[in-house]
mmCIF file of C-alpha atoms and ligand atoms in Angstrom:
data_model
loop_
_atom_site.group_PDB
_atom_site.id
_atom_site.type_symbol
_atom_site.label_atom_id
_atom_site.label_comp_id
_atom_site.label_asym_id
_atom_site.label_seq_id
_atom_site.Cartn_x
_atom_site.Cartn_y
_atom_site.Cartn_z
ATOM 1 C CA MET A 150 -17.745 5.817 20.012
ATOM 2 C CA THR A 151 -15.917 2.462 20.095
ATOM 3 C CA ASP A 152 -12.170 2.436 19.731
ATOM 4 C CA GLU A 153 -12.607 0.969 16.223
ATOM 5 C CA GLY A 154 -15.209 3.635 15.362
ATOM 6 C CA ALA A 155 -12.901 6.404 16.584
ATOM 7 C CA PHE A 156 -10.035 4.934 14.539
ATOM 8 C CA GLU A 157 -12.240 4.918 11.414
ATOM 9 C CA ALA A 158 -13.299 8.536 12.090
ATOM 10 C CA LEU A 159 -9.651 9.573 12.521
ATOM 11 C CA THR A 160 -8.453 7.950 9.284
ATOM 12 C CA GLN A 161 -11.398 9.434 7.368
ATOM 13 C CA LYS A 162 -10.501 12.838 8.754
ATOM 14 C CA ILE A 163 -6.868 12.442 7.598
ATOM 15 C CA SER A 164 -7.979 11.310 4.125
ATOM 16 C CA ARG A 165 -10.492 14.162 3.825
ATOM 17 C CA GLU A 166 -8.243 16.935 5.123
ATOM 18 C CA ARG A 167 -4.811 15.852 3.850
ATOM 19 C CA GLY A 168 -5.640 13.887 0.702
ATOM 20 C CA MET A 169 -3.920 10.712 1.856
ATOM 21 C CA SER A 170 -6.137 7.731 0.988
ATOM 22 C CA CYS A 171 -5.841 5.877 4.286
ATOM 23 C CA GLY A 172 -8.352 3.301 3.017
ATOM 24 C CA SER A 173 -5.647 1.893 0.722
ATOM 25 C CA TYR A 174 -3.299 1.049 3.624
ATOM 26 C CA LYS A 175 -3.461 -1.910 5.978
ATOM 27 C CA ASN A 176 -5.150 -0.887 9.259
ATOM 28 C CA LYS A 177 -2.465 -2.679 11.231
ATOM 29 C CA CYS A 178 0.223 -0.404 9.708
ATOM 30 C CA LEU A 179 -1.802 2.760 10.229
ATOM 31 C CA LYS A 180 -2.537 1.861 13.863
ATOM 32 C CA ARG A 181 1.127 1.184 14.592
ATOM 33 C CA ARG A 182 2.254 4.541 13.155
ATOM 34 C CA ILE A 183 -0.535 6.552 14.796
ATOM 35 C CA ALA A 184 0.303 4.892 18.127
ATOM 36 C CA VAL A 185 3.890 6.170 17.813
ATOM 37 C CA ARG A 186 2.625 9.767 17.534
ATOM 38 C CA MET A 187 0.038 9.341 20.293
ATOM 39 C CA ARG A 188 2.751 8.042 22.631
ATOM 40 C CA ALA A 189 5.037 10.939 21.688
ATOM 41 C CA ARG A 190 2.272 13.369 22.682
ATOM 42 C CA ALA A 191 1.074 11.360 25.720
ATOM 43 C CA ILE A 192 -2.428 10.980 24.279
ATOM 44 C CA HIS A 193 -4.510 7.891 24.954
ATOM 45 C CA THR A 194 -7.612 8.015 22.710
ATOM 46 C CA TYR A 195 -8.120 8.510 18.952
ATOM 47 C CA ASP A 196 -10.730 11.224 19.728
ATOM 48 C CA ASP A 197 -8.267 13.251 21.791
ATOM 49 C CA TYR A 198 -5.649 12.798 19.072
ATOM 50 C CA ALA A 199 -8.084 14.045 16.400
ATOM 51 C CA ARG A 200 -8.684 17.160 18.498
ATOM 52 C CA LEU A 201 -4.944 17.707 18.842
ATOM 53 C CA LEU A 202 -4.600 17.586 15.033
ATOM 54 C CA ASP A 203 -7.210 20.364 14.787
ATOM 55 C CA ARG A 204 -5.218 22.741 16.932
ATOM 56 C CA ASP A 205 -1.609 21.760 16.092
ATOM 57 C CA PRO A 206 -0.571 21.821 12.417
ATOM 58 C CA HIS A 207 2.980 20.707 13.374
ATOM 59 C CA GLU A 208 1.552 17.529 14.856
ATOM 60 C CA TYR A 209 -0.400 16.943 11.623
ATOM 61 C CA GLN A 210 2.841 17.136 9.647
ATOM 62 C CA ALA A 211 4.631 14.886 12.145
ATOM 63 C CA LEU A 212 1.810 12.339 11.739
ATOM 64 C CA LEU A 213 1.990 12.420 7.929
ATOM 65 C CA ASP A 214 5.768 11.925 8.154
ATOM 66 C CA ALA A 215 5.253 8.994 10.542
ATOM 67 C CA LEU A 216 2.643 7.332 8.303
ATOM 68 C CA THR A 217 5.182 6.851 5.550
ATOM 69 C CA ILE A 218 8.013 4.458 6.366
ATOM 70 C CA ASN A 219 11.105 5.725 4.626
ATOM 71 C CA VAL A 220 13.824 3.173 5.398
ATOM 72 C CA THR A 221 16.109 2.638 2.397
ATOM 73 C CA LYS A 222 19.753 2.283 1.297
ATOM 74 C CA PHE A 223 21.881 2.410 -1.838
ATOM 75 C CA TYR A 224 22.036 -1.004 -3.499
ATOM 76 C CA ARG A 225 19.562 -2.375 -0.890
ATOM 77 C CA ASN A 226 19.467 -6.203 -1.201
ATOM 78 C CA PRO A 227 22.580 -6.351 -3.441
ATOM 79 C CA GLU A 228 21.544 -9.690 -5.030
ATOM 80 C CA THR A 229 18.544 -7.969 -6.622
ATOM 81 C CA TRP A 230 20.655 -5.258 -8.252
ATOM 82 C CA ASP A 231 23.265 -7.795 -9.362
ATOM 83 C CA ALA A 232 20.439 -9.813 -10.947
ATOM 84 C CA LEU A 233 18.989 -6.725 -12.625
ATOM 85 C CA ARG A 234 22.209 -5.564 -14.316
ATOM 86 C CA PRO A 235 21.981 -7.959 -17.308
ATOM 87 C CA TYR A 236 18.331 -6.956 -17.867
ATOM 88 C CA LEU A 237 19.324 -3.286 -17.927
ATOM 89 C CA ALA A 238 22.086 -4.018 -20.432
ATOM 90 C CA GLU A 239 19.660 -5.988 -22.610
ATOM 91 C CA LEU A 240 16.946 -3.320 -22.463
ATOM 92 C CA TRP A 241 19.530 -0.759 -23.515
ATOM 93 C CA THR A 242 20.739 -2.888 -26.439
ATOM 94 C CA VAL A 243 17.241 -3.691 -27.686
ATOM 95 C CA ARG A 244 15.746 -0.206 -27.247
ATOM 96 C CA ARG A 245 18.634 1.738 -28.817
ATOM 97 C CA GLY A 246 17.342 4.837 -27.126
ATOM 98 C CA ALA A 247 17.096 6.463 -23.711
ATOM 99 C CA LEU A 248 15.424 4.074 -21.283
ATOM 100 C CA ARG A 249 12.406 5.223 -19.295
ATOM 101 C CA ILE A 250 12.501 4.062 -15.737
ATOM 102 C CA TRP A 251 10.211 4.612 -12.727
ATOM 103 C CA SER A 252 11.362 4.263 -9.139
ATOM 104 C CA ALA A 253 7.927 4.264 -7.451
ATOM 105 C CA GLY A 254 8.073 5.005 -3.720
ATOM 106 C CA CYS A 255 11.688 6.176 -3.869
ATOM 107 C CA ALA A 256 11.952 7.398 -0.249
ATOM 108 C CA SER A 257 15.077 9.607 0.120
ATOM 109 C CA GLY A 258 16.463 8.705 -3.301
ATOM 110 C CA GLU A 259 18.960 5.903 -2.693
ATOM 111 C CA GLU A 260 16.984 3.588 -4.996
ATOM 112 C CA PRO A 261 16.729 5.907 -8.060
ATOM 113 C CA TYR A 262 20.387 6.956 -7.687
ATOM 114 C CA THR A 263 21.354 3.269 -7.516
ATOM 115 C CA ILE A 264 19.549 2.746 -10.826
ATOM 116 C CA ALA A 265 21.261 5.821 -12.252
ATOM 117 C CA VAL A 266 24.662 4.475 -11.212
ATOM 118 C CA LEU A 267 23.925 1.140 -12.920
ATOM 119 C CA LEU A 268 22.825 2.937 -16.091
ATOM 120 C CA ALA A 269 25.988 5.040 -16.109
ATOM 121 C CA ALA A 270 28.146 1.945 -15.426
ATOM 122 C CA ALA A 271 26.478 0.164 -18.369
ATOM 123 C CA GLY A 272 27.120 3.158 -20.614
ATOM 124 C CA ALA A 273 23.361 3.428 -21.104
ATOM 125 C CA GLN A 274 21.181 6.510 -21.277
ATOM 126 C CA GLY A 275 17.811 7.061 -19.692
ATOM 127 C CA THR A 276 15.628 9.014 -17.334
ATOM 128 C CA ILE A 277 14.463 7.829 -13.965
ATOM 129 C CA ASP A 278 11.247 9.226 -12.517
ATOM 130 C CA ALA A 279 11.747 9.157 -8.763
ATOM 131 C CA THR A 280 8.357 9.495 -7.078
ATOM 132 C CA ASP A 281 7.041 9.436 -3.537
ATOM 133 C CA ILE A 282 4.064 10.702 -1.579
ATOM 134 C CA ASP A 283 6.221 12.015 1.258
ATOM 135 C CA ARG A 284 7.322 15.620 1.071
ATOM 136 C CA LEU A 285 10.393 15.226 3.299
ATOM 137 C CA SER A 286 11.628 12.224 1.318
ATOM 138 C CA LEU A 287 11.351 14.167 -1.914
ATOM 139 C CA GLU A 288 13.321 17.066 -0.416
ATOM 140 C CA ARG A 289 16.068 14.630 0.609
ATOM 141 C CA THR A 290 16.090 13.095 -2.873
ATOM 142 C CA ARG A 291 16.531 16.563 -4.390
ATOM 143 C CA GLN A 292 19.259 17.480 -1.893
ATOM 144 C CA ALA A 293 21.059 14.178 -2.566
ATOM 145 C CA GLN A 294 23.455 14.439 0.367
ATOM 146 C CA TYR A 295 23.983 11.082 2.053
ATOM 147 C CA PRO A 296 25.701 9.790 5.202
ATOM 148 C CA ASP A 297 28.139 6.829 5.163
ATOM 149 C CA ALA A 298 25.427 4.573 6.605
ATOM 150 C CA ALA A 299 23.473 4.839 3.333
ATOM 151 C CA PHE A 300 26.333 3.163 1.425
ATOM 152 C CA THR A 301 26.961 -0.011 3.427
ATOM 153 C CA GLU A 302 25.431 -2.281 0.758
ATOM 154 C CA MET A 303 26.836 -0.497 -2.290
ATOM 155 C CA PRO A 304 29.895 -2.039 -3.994
ATOM 156 C CA ALA A 305 32.934 0.076 -3.095
ATOM 157 C CA ASP A 306 34.030 0.544 -6.726
ATOM 158 C CA LEU A 307 30.643 2.049 -7.682
ATOM 159 C CA ARG A 308 30.715 4.370 -4.704
ATOM 160 C CA ARG A 309 34.256 5.493 -5.519
ATOM 161 C CA ARG A 310 33.423 6.088 -9.160
ATOM 162 C CA TYR A 311 30.055 7.830 -8.873
ATOM 163 C CA PHE A 312 30.015 9.657 -5.514
ATOM 164 C CA ARG A 313 32.022 12.491 -3.924
ATOM 165 C CA ASP A 314 31.522 13.537 -0.305
ATOM 166 C CA GLY A 315 28.225 11.647 -0.049
ATOM 167 C CA GLN A 316 26.806 13.229 -3.207
ATOM 168 C CA PRO A 317 26.114 11.562 -6.562
ATOM 169 C CA ALA A 318 28.223 12.770 -9.493
ATOM 170 C CA GLN A 319 26.508 15.193 -11.849
ATOM 171 C CA GLU A 320 26.190 12.558 -14.634
ATOM 172 C CA VAL A 321 24.220 10.357 -12.198
ATOM 173 C CA ARG A 322 22.201 13.158 -10.724
ATOM 174 C CA ALA A 323 21.119 14.431 -14.125
ATOM 175 C CA LEU A 324 19.308 11.138 -14.856
ATOM 176 C CA VAL A 325 16.920 11.420 -11.891
ATOM 177 C CA HIS A 326 13.691 13.459 -12.028
ATOM 178 C CA VAL A 327 12.000 13.924 -8.687
ATOM 179 C CA LEU A 328 8.213 14.153 -8.573
ATOM 180 C CA ALA A 329 5.467 14.091 -5.935
ATOM 181 C CA HIS A 330 3.109 11.236 -6.740
ATOM 182 C CA ASP A 331 0.513 9.160 -4.872
ATOM 183 C CA LEU A 332 0.479 5.547 -6.032
ATOM 184 C CA THR A 333 -2.981 4.913 -4.600
ATOM 185 C CA ARG A 334 -4.736 7.520 -6.671
ATOM 186 C CA GLU A 335 -2.695 8.973 -9.536
ATOM 187 C CA PRO A 336 -1.900 7.614 -12.992
ATOM 188 C CA PRO A 337 1.788 6.939 -13.722
ATOM 189 C CA PRO A 338 3.879 10.036 -14.506
ATOM 190 C CA ARG A 339 4.446 8.655 -18.049
ATOM 191 C CA THR A 340 2.430 6.285 -20.181
ATOM 192 C CA THR A 341 5.258 3.843 -20.948
ATOM 193 C CA TYR A 342 8.283 2.530 -19.083
ATOM 194 C CA ASP A 343 11.060 0.045 -19.843
ATOM 195 C CA LEU A 344 11.602 -0.653 -16.183
ATOM 196 C CA ILE A 345 9.477 -0.081 -13.083
ATOM 197 C CA VAL A 346 11.028 -0.625 -9.669
ATOM 198 C CA CYS A 347 8.578 -0.578 -6.746
ATOM 199 C CA ARG A 348 10.150 -2.200 -3.685
ATOM 200 C CA ASN A 349 8.973 -2.290 -0.100
ATOM 201 C CA VAL A 350 5.997 -0.046 -0.796
ATOM 202 C CA VAL A 351 2.945 -2.215 -1.647
ATOM 203 C CA ILE A 352 3.580 -4.278 1.485
ATOM 204 C CA TYR A 353 1.791 -1.480 3.401
ATOM 205 C CA PHE A 354 -1.236 -1.469 1.076
ATOM 206 C CA GLU A 355 -4.517 -3.367 1.372
ATOM 207 C CA ARG A 356 -4.786 -6.318 -1.017
ATOM 208 C CA SER A 357 -7.312 -4.545 -3.291
ATOM 209 C CA ALA A 358 -5.039 -1.470 -3.566
ATOM 210 C CA GLN A 359 -2.082 -3.725 -4.411
ATOM 211 C CA GLU A 360 -4.058 -5.497 -7.110
ATOM 212 C CA ARG A 361 -5.143 -2.201 -8.666
ATOM 213 C CA LEU A 362 -1.592 -0.852 -8.626
ATOM 214 C CA PHE A 363 -0.151 -4.001 -10.209
ATOM 215 C CA GLN A 364 -2.520 -3.534 -13.139
ATOM 216 C CA VAL A 365 -1.373 0.079 -13.469
ATOM 217 C CA PHE A 366 2.251 -1.055 -13.586
ATOM 218 C CA VAL A 367 1.612 -3.730 -16.218
ATOM 219 C CA ASP A 368 -0.368 -1.279 -18.372
ATOM 220 C CA ALA A 369 2.530 1.165 -18.190
ATOM 221 C CA LEU A 370 5.236 -1.348 -19.141
ATOM 222 C CA ARG A 371 6.355 -1.632 -22.747
ATOM 223 C CA PRO A 372 6.403 -5.108 -24.280
ATOM 224 C CA GLY A 373 9.640 -6.655 -23.042
ATOM 225 C CA GLY A 374 9.648 -4.270 -20.052
ATOM 226 C CA VAL A 375 10.684 -5.314 -16.575
ATOM 227 C CA LEU A 376 8.990 -4.922 -13.164
ATOM 228 C CA VAL A 377 10.881 -5.371 -9.891
ATOM 229 C CA LEU A 378 9.093 -5.750 -6.567
ATOM 230 C CA GLY A 379 10.560 -6.015 -3.035
ATOM 231 C CA LYS A 380 11.817 -9.283 -1.596
ATOM 232 C CA VAL A 381 8.681 -9.835 0.473
ATOM 233 C CA GLU A 382 6.224 -8.709 -2.205
ATOM 234 C CA THR A 383 4.526 -10.933 -4.740
ATOM 235 C CA LEU A 384 2.557 -10.124 -7.843
ATOM 236 C CA PHE A 385 -0.983 -11.544 -7.890
ATOM 237 C CA GLY A 386 -4.369 -11.030 -9.531
ATOM 238 C CA PRO A 387 -4.950 -10.326 -13.239
ATOM 239 C CA ALA A 388 -1.546 -8.577 -13.549
ATOM 240 C CA ARG A 389 0.205 -11.841 -12.701
ATOM 241 C CA GLU A 390 -1.295 -13.472 -15.809
ATOM 242 C CA ARG A 391 0.138 -10.732 -17.992
ATOM 243 C CA LEU A 392 3.784 -11.004 -16.878
ATOM 244 C CA THR A 393 6.272 -13.843 -16.761
ATOM 245 C CA LEU A 394 8.303 -14.464 -13.631
ATOM 246 C CA ALA A 395 11.878 -13.989 -14.825
ATOM 247 C CA ASP A 396 13.614 -14.323 -11.450
ATOM 248 C CA PRO A 397 11.470 -15.742 -8.604
ATOM 249 C CA ARG A 398 14.014 -15.049 -5.867
ATOM 250 C CA GLU A 399 14.570 -11.407 -6.834
ATOM 251 C CA ARG A 400 10.938 -10.744 -7.776
ATOM 252 C CA ILE A 401 11.803 -9.711 -11.334
ATOM 253 C CA TYR A 402 8.839 -9.908 -13.758
ATOM 254 C CA ARG A 403 8.773 -9.352 -17.494
ATOM 255 C CA LYS A 404 6.093 -8.330 -19.976
ATOM 256 C CA PRO A 405 6.167 -10.604 -23.029
ATOM 257 C CA ALA A 406 7.700 -8.823 -26.023
HETATM 258 C C1 SAM B 259 10.212 1.598 2.894
HETATM 259 S S1 SAM B 259 10.232 2.905 1.716
HETATM 260 C C2 SAM B 259 10.905 2.059 0.304
HETATM 261 C C3 SAM B 259 11.998 2.811 -0.364
HETATM 262 C C4 SAM B 259 12.687 2.092 -1.525
HETATM 263 N N1 SAM B 259 11.760 1.750 -2.555
HETATM 264 C C5 SAM B 259 13.424 0.853 -1.044
HETATM 265 O O1 SAM B 259 12.951 -0.265 -1.246
HETATM 266 O O2 SAM B 259 14.469 0.989 -0.436
HETATM 267 C C6 SAM B 259 8.520 3.109 1.297
HETATM 268 C C7 SAM B 259 8.220 4.417 0.605
HETATM 269 O O3 SAM B 259 6.897 4.366 0.042
HETATM 270 C C8 SAM B 259 6.332 5.639 0.110
HETATM 271 N N2 SAM B 259 4.874 5.584 -0.026
HETATM 272 C C9 SAM B 259 3.971 5.163 0.873
HETATM 273 N N3 SAM B 259 2.725 5.329 0.377
HETATM 274 C C10 SAM B 259 2.858 5.850 -0.859
HETATM 275 C C11 SAM B 259 1.939 6.266 -1.870
HETATM 276 N N4 SAM B 259 0.617 6.140 -1.671
HETATM 277 N N5 SAM B 259 2.413 6.776 -3.013
HETATM 278 C C12 SAM B 259 3.766 6.916 -3.204
HETATM 279 N N6 SAM B 259 4.681 6.550 -2.278
HETATM 280 C C13 SAM B 259 4.241 6.035 -1.134
HETATM 281 C C14 SAM B 259 6.788 6.119 1.495
HETATM 282 O O4 SAM B 259 6.680 7.530 1.608
HETATM 283 C C15 SAM B 259 8.219 5.608 1.557
HETATM 284 O O5 SAM B 259 9.151 6.566 1.132
#
């Protein structure tokens, strides 16, 4: 089998056996992550690596952990959160009820807890669905115990007010609901949201998977609802026609009311 053929066979095996739809991810990303594991185990061909997966369940788990890139921080890209604060305040004023928010691809939870802090600081109420495909990330989100390094971008006053010993205060914690969820194949956890934040996730997806997901997001937004993507991500396809670009630099989009 050619190298490319063996790669295809390996990704199909992972999709079949572990339910991760590798076809939705860019091959370049998958190859880079698989190479990390092959190097760690001193294995040189995809065929040999597939055989290792058959006999070593720990390696399978290590591979699945490696396939998801979980880098994150509280208040990551501060300008984006500063730009979002007035939208949150406005959504809260207009809705006059608990806001429904989705942090899609939440990694270890710094993003949904950042949103929860901003809600609390605005005196607003709401629930934040924090979802990810990665089991370890979800465990960390539930544990909610963070090292100093996670806070380097968070304004000191917010950290002082809403965290103790690396843990979010109970009022912040109570707003976040942690759920396993695969963005490439599952419908949204709820049918309507006021705010969807999905940053630094779709960058790893194939264009067609991105386009599909964007439509899912727009369908799930209420009129007047807000979508935030990552700094290097851009909305395109039919979904782009259905939202207005409220802040081009911070990738904040809005569904017409
Ligand atoms: C780089 S992190 C982004 C974390 C956070 N949103 C941020 O911007 O700081 C990407 C996250 O997307 C998650 N992810 C990758 N594929 C996914 C999928 N199909 N469904 C849900 N989450 C996925 C990964 O597990 C990882 O935690």
